[in-house]
PDB file of C-alpha atoms in Angstrom:
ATOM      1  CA  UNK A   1     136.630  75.375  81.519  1.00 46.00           C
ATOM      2  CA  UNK A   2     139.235  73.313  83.487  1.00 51.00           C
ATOM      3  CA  UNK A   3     141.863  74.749  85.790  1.00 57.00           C
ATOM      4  CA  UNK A   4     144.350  75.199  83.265  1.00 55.00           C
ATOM      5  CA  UNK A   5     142.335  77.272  81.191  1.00 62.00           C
ATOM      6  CA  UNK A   6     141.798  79.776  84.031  1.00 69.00           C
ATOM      7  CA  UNK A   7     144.971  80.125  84.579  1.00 75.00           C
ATOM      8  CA  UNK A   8     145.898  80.662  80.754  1.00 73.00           C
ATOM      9  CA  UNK A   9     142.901  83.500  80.894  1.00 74.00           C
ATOM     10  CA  UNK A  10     144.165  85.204  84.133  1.00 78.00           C
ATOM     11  CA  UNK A  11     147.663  85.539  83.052  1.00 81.00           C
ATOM     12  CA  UNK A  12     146.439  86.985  79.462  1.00 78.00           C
ATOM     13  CA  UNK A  13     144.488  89.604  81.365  1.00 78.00           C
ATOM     14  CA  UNK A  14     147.462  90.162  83.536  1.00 83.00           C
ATOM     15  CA  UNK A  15     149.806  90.583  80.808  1.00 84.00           C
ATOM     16  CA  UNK A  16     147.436  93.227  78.666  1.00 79.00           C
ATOM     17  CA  UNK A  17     147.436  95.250  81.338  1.00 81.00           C
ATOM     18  CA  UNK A  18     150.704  95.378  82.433  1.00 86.00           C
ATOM     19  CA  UNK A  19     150.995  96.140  78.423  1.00 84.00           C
ATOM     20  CA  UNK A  20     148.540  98.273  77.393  1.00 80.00           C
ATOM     21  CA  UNK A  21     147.288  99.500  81.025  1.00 81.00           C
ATOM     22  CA  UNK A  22     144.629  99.058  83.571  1.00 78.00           C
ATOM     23  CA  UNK A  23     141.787  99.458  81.553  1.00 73.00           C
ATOM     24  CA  UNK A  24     142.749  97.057  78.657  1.00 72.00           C
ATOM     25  CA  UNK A  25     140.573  93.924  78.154  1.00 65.00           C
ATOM     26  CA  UNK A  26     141.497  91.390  75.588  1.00 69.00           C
ATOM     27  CA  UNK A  27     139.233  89.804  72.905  1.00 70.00           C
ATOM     28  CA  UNK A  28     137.858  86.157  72.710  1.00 69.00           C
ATOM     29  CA  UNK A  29     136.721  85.792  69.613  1.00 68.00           C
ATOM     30  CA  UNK A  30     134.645  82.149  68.960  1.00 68.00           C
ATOM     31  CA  UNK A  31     132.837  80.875  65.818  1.00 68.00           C
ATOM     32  CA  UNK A  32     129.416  81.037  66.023  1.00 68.00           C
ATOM     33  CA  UNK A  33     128.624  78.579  63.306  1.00 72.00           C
ATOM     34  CA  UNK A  34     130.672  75.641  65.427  1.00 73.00           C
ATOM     35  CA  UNK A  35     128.822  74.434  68.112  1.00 74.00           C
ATOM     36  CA  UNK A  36     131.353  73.473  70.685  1.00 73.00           C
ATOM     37  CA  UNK A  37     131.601  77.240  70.587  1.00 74.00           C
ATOM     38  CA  UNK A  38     128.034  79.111  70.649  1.00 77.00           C
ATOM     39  CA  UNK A  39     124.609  77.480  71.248  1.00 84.00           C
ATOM     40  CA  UNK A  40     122.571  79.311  68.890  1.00 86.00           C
ATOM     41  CA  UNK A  41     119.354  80.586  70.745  1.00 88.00           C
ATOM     42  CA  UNK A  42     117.194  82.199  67.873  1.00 89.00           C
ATOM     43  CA  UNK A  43     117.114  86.159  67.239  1.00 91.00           C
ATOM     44  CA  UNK A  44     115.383  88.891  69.430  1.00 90.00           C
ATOM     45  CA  UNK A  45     113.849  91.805  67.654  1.00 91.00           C
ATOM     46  CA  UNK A  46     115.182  95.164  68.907  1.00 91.00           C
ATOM     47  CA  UNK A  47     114.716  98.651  68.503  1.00 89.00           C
ATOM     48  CA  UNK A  48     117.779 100.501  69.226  1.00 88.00           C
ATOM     49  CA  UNK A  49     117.086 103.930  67.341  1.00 87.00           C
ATOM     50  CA  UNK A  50     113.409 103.566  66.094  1.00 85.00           C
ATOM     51  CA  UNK A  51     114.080 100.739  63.605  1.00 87.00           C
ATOM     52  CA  UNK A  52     113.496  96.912  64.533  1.00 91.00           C
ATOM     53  CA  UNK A  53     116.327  95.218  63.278  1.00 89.00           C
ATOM     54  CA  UNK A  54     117.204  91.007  64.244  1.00 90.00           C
ATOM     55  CA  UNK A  55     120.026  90.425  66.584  1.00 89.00           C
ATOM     56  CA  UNK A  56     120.841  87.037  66.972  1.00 87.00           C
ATOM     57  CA  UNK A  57     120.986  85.068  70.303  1.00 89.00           C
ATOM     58  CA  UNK A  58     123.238  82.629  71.737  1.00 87.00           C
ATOM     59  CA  UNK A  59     123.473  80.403  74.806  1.00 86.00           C
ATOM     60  CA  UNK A  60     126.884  81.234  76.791  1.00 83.00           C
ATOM     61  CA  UNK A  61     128.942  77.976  77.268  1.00 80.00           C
ATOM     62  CA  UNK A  62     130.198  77.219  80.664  1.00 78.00           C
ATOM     63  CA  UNK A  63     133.755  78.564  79.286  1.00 74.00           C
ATOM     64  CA  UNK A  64     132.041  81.918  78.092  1.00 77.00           C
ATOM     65  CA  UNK A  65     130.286  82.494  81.393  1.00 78.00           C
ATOM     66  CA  UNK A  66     133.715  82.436  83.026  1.00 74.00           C
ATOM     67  CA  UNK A  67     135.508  84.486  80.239  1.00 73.00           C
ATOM     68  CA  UNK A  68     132.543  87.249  81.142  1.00 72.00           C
ATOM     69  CA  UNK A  69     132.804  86.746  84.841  1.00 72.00           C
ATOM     70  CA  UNK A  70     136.664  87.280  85.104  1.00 70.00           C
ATOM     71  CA  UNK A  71     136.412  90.760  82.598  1.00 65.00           C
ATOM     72  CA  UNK A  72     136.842  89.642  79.020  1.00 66.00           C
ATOM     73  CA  UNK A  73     134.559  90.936  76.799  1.00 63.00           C
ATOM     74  CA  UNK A  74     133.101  87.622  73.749  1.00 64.00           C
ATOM     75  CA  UNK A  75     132.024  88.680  70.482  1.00 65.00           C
ATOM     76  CA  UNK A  76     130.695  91.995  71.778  1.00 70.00           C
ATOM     77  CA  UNK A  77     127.588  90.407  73.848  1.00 83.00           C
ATOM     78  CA  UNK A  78     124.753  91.802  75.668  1.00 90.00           C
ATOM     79  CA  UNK A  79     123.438  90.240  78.348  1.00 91.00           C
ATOM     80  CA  UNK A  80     119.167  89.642  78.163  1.00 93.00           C
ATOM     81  CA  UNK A  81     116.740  87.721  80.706  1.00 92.00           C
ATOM     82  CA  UNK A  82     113.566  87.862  81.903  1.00 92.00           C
ATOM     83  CA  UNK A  83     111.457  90.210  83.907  1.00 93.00           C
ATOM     84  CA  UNK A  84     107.756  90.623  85.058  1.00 95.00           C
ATOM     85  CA  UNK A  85     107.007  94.047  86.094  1.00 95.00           C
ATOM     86  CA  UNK A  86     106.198  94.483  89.984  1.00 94.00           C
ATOM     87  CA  UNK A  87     102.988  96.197  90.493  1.00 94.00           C
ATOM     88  CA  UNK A  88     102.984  99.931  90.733  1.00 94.00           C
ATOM     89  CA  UNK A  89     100.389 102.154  93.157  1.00 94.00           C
ATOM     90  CA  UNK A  90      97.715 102.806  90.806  1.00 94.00           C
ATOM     91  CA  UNK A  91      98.370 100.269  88.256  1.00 95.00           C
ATOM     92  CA  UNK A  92      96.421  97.012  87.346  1.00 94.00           C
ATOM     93  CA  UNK A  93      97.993  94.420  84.938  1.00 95.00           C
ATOM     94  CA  UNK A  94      94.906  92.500  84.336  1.00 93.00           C
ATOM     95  CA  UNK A  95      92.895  91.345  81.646  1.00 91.00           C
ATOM     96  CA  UNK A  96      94.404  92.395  78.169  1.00 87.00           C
ATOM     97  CA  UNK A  97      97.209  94.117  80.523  1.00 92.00           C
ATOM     98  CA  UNK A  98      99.137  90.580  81.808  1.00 94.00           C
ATOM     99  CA  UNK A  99     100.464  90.181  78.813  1.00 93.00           C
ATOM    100  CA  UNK A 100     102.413  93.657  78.830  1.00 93.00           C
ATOM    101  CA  UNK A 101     103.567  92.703  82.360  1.00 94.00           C
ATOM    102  CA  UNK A 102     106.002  89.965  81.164  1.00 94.00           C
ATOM    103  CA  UNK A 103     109.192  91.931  79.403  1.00 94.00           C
ATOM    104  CA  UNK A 104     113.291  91.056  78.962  1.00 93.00           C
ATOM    105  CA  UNK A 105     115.815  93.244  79.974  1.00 94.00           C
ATOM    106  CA  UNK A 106     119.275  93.878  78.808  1.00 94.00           C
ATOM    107  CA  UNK A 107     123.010  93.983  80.798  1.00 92.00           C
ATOM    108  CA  UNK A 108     125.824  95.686  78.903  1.00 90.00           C
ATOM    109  CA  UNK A 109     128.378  95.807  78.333  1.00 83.00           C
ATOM    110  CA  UNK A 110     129.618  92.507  78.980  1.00 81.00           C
ATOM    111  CA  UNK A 111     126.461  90.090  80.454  1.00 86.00           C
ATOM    112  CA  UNK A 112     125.317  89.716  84.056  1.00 86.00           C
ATOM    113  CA  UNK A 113     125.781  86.631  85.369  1.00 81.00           C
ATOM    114  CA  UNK A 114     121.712  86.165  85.617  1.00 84.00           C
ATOM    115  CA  UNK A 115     121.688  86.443  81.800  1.00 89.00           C
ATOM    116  CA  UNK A 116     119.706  83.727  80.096  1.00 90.00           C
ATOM    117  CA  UNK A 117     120.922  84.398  76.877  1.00 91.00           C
ATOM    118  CA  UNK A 118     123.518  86.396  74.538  1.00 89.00           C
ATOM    119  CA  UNK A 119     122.415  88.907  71.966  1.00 89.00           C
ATOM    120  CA  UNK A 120     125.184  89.738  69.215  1.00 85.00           C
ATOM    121  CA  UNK A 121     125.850  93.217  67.889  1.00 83.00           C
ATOM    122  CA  UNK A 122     126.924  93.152  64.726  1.00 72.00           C
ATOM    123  CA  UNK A 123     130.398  94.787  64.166  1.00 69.00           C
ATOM    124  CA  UNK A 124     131.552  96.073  61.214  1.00 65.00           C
ATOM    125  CA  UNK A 125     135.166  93.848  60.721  1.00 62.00           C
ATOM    126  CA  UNK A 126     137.184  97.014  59.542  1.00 64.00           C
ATOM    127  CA  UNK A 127     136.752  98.381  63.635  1.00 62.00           C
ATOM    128  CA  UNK A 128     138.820  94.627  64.260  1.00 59.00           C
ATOM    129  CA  UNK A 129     141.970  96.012  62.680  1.00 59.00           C
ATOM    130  CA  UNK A 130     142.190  99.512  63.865  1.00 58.00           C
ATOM    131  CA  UNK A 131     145.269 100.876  65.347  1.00 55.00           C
ATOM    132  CA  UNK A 132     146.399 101.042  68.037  1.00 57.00           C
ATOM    133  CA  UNK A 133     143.959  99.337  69.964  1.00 58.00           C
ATOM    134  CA  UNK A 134     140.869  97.955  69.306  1.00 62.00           C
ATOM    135  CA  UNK A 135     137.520 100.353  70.366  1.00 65.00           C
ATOM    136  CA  UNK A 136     133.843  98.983  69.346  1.00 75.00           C
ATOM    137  CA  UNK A 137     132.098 102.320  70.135  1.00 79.00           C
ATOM    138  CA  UNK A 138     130.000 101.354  67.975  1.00 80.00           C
ATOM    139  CA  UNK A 139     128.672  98.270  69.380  1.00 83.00           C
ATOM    140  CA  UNK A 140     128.649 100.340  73.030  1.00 86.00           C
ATOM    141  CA  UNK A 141     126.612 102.754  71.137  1.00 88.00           C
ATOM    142  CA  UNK A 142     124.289  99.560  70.344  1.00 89.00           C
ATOM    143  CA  UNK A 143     123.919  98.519  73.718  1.00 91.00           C
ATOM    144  CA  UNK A 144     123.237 102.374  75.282  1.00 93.00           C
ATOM    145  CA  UNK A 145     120.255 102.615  73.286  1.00 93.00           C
ATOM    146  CA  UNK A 146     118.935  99.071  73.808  1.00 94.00           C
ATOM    147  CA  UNK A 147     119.062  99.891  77.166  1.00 94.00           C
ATOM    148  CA  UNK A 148     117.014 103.648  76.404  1.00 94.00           C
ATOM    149  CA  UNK A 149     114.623 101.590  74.520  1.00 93.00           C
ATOM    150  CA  UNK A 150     113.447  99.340  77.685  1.00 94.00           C
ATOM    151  CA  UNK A 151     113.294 102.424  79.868  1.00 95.00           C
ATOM    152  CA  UNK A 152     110.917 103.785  76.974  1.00 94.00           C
ATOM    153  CA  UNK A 153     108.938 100.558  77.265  1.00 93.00           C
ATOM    154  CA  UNK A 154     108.605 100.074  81.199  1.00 95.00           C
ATOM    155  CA  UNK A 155     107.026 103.949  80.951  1.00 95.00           C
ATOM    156  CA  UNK A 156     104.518 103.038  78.038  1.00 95.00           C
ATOM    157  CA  UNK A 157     103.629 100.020  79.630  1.00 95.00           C
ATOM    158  CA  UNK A 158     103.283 101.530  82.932  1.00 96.00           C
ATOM    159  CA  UNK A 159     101.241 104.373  81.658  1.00 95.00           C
ATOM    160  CA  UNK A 160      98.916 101.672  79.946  1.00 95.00           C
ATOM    161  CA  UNK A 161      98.660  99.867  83.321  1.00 95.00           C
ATOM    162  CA  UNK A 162      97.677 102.963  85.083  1.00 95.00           C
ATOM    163  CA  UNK A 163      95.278 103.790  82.249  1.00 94.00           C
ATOM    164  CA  UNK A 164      93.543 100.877  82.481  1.00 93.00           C
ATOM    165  CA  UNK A 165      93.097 100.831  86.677  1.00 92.00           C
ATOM    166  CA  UNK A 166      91.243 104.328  85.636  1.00 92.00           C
ATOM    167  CA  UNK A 167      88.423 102.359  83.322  1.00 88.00           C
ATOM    168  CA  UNK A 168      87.573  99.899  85.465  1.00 83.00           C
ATOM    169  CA  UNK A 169      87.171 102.032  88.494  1.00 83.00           C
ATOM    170  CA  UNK A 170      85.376 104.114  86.439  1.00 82.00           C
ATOM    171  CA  UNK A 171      83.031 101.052  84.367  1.00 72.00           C
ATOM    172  CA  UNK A 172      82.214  99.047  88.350  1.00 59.00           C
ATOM    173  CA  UNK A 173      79.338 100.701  89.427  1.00 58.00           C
ATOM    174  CA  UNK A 174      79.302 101.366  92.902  1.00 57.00           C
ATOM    175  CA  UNK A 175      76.597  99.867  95.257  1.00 58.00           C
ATOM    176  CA  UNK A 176      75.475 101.640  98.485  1.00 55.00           C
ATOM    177  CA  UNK A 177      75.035  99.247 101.370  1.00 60.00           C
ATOM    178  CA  UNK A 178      71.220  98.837 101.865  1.00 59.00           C
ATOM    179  CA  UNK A 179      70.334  99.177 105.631  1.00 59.00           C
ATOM    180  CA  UNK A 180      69.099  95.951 107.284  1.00 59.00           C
ATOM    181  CA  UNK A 181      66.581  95.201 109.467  1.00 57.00           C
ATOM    182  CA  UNK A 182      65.846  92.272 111.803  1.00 52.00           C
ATOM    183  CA  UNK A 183      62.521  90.983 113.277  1.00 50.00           C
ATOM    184  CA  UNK A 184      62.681  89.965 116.491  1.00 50.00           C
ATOM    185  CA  UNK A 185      63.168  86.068 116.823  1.00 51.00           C
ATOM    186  CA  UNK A 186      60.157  85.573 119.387  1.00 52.00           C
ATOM    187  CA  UNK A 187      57.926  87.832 117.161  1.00 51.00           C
ATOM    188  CA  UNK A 188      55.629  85.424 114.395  1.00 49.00           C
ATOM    189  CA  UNK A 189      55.514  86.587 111.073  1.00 48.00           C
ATOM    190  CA  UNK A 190      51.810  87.236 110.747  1.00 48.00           C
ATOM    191  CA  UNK A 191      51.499  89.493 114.119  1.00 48.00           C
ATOM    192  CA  UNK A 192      50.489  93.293 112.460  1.00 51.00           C
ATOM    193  CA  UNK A 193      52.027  95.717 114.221  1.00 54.00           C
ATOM    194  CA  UNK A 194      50.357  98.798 115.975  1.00 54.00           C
ATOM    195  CA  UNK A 195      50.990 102.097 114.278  1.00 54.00           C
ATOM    196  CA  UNK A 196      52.725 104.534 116.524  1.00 56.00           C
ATOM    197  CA  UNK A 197      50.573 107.015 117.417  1.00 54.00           C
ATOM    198  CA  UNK A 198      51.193 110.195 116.415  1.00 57.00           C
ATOM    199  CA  UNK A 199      50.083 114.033 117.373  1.00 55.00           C
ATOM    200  CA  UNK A 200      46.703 114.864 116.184  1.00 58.00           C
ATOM    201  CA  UNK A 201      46.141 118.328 114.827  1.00 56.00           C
ATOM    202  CA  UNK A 202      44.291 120.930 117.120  1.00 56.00           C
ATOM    203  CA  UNK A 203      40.619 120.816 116.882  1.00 57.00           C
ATOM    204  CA  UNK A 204      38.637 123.356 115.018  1.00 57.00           C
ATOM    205  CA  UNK A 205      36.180 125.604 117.756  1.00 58.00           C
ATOM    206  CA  UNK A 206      32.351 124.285 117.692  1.00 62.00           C
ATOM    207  CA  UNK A 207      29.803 125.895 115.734  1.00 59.00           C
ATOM    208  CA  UNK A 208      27.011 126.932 117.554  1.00 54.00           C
ATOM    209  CA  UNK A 209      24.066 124.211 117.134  1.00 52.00           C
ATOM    210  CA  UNK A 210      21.026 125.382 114.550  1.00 51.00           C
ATOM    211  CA  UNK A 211      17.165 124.228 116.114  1.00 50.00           C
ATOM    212  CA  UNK A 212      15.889 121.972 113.463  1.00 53.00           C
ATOM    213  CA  UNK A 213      12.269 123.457 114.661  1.00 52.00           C
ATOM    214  CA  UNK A 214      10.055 125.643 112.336  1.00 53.00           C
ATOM    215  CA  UNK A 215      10.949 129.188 112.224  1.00 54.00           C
ATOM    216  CA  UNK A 216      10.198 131.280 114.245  1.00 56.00           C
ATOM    217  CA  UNK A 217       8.122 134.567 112.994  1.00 55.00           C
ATOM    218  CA  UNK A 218       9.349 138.429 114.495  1.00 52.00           C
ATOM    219  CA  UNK A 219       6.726 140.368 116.444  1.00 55.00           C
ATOM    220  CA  UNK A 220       5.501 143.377 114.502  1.00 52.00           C
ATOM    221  CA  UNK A 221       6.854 147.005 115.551  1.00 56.00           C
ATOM    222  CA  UNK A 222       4.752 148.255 118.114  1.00 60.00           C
ATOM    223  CA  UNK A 223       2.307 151.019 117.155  1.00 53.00           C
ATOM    224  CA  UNK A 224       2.140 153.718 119.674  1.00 55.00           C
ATOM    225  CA  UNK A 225      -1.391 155.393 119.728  1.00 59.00           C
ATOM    226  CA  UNK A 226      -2.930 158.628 121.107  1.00 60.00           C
ATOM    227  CA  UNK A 227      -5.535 158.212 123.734  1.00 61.00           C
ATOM    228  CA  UNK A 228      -8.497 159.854 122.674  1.00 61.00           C
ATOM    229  CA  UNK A 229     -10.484 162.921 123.316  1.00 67.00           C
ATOM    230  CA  UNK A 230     -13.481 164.889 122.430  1.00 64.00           C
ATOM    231  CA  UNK A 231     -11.359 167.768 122.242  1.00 68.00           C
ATOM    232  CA  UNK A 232      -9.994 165.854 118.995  1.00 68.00           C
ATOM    233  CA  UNK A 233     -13.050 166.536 117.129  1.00 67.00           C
ATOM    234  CA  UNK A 234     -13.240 170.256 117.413  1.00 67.00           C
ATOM    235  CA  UNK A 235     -11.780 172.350 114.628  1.00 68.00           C
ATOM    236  CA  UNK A 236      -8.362 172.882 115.288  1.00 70.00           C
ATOM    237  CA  UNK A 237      -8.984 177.019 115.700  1.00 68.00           C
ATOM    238  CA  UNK A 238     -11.330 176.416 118.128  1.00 64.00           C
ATOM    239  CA  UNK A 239      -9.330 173.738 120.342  1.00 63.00           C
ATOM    240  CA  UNK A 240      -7.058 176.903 121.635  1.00 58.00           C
TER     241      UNK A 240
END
């Protein structure tokens, strides 16, 4: 856009809202099937209210990116770029997870100036000719729940990366260090060690010790006898 141009555009803006008031913003409308006016990028598949419908995408022209930078607002655009997801606490976006880590994000309602690209929302031509000024709540609408939709989506994917830090802590099996022990370095191989002596139980007392001689026999009871008399042989009437 040459000098001239931004000129032309500031004094529009200045005369709408000297018109109209602070908060007007006119309209530059282009033709998206001439190429000098939109660089057709493709379509994105959204999901705005639960239903995936095709927007189409467009590559801003230097003159666009100027008309959005100094407040007009071109064929209703979005904003969308890029964005990885920065790791999380708790979350691991490996594996089948890197993937989910790579998402785009949108800027409404007229694009950032980071935007990569230009999503359209379709407007229905009758909200063009209402009086007495031109409103597209509807495309606002649009771009509100676009932007709901990638909150929804950074918390799902989030969740899943969280999820999936849990099963792999869980599926590593954990290995206890094993102690270690050294041999001396001036100590060969093949020496055997002494066991360490250790306390001996108490001994038991000693039997007394059995003669392995023959056995000896017991002396028979003593007999005690009565010394004998002649007075023994009289009858026992007459021994009185």
């Amino acid at each position: 856009m040459s000098s001239a141009t931004i000129v032309r555009v500031t004094r529009r803006l200045t005369q709408a809202r000297t018109q109209h008031g602070a908060k007007a913003a006119p309209w530059w409308m282009f033709d998206r099937d001439d190429a000098l006016h939109c660089d057709m990028a493709g379509t994105v598949n959204v999901q705005p209210y639960g239903k995936t419908i095709a927007h189409t995408k467009v590559r801003p022209t230097p003159a666009q990116r100027q008309l959005a930078a100094a407040g007009a607002t071109v064929l209703l655009p979005y904003g969308g770029r890029q964005r990885i997801y920065a790791p999380q606490p708790g979350e691991d976006w490996s594996g089948d997870m890197a993937s989910w880590k790579r998402d785009w994000t949108i800027s409404h309602s007229r694009p950032a100036d980071g935007a990569t690209w230009w999503g359209l929302v379709l407007q229905p031509l009758l909200a063009l000719g209402k009086q007495p000024d031109f409103r597209p709540a509807t495309a606002h609408a649009t771009m509100s729940a676009l932007e709901r939709a990638e909150h929804g989506r950074e918390r799902h994917r989030r969740r899943r990366a969280r999820e999936h830090a849990q099963q792999r802590t869980q599926t590593t099996p954990t290995q206890l260090p094993l102690p270690t022990t050294a041999a001396p370095a001036s100590e060969p191989a093949y020496v055997t060690k002494t066991p360490t002596p250790q306390s001996r139980p108490a001994a038991a007392p000693r039997r007394p010790l059995i003669s392995s001689g023959p056995p000896q026999q017991a002396p028979f009871p003593r007999v005690h006898r009565r010394s004998f008399t002649w007075r023994s042989l009289l009858p026992r009437r007459w021994r009185s």
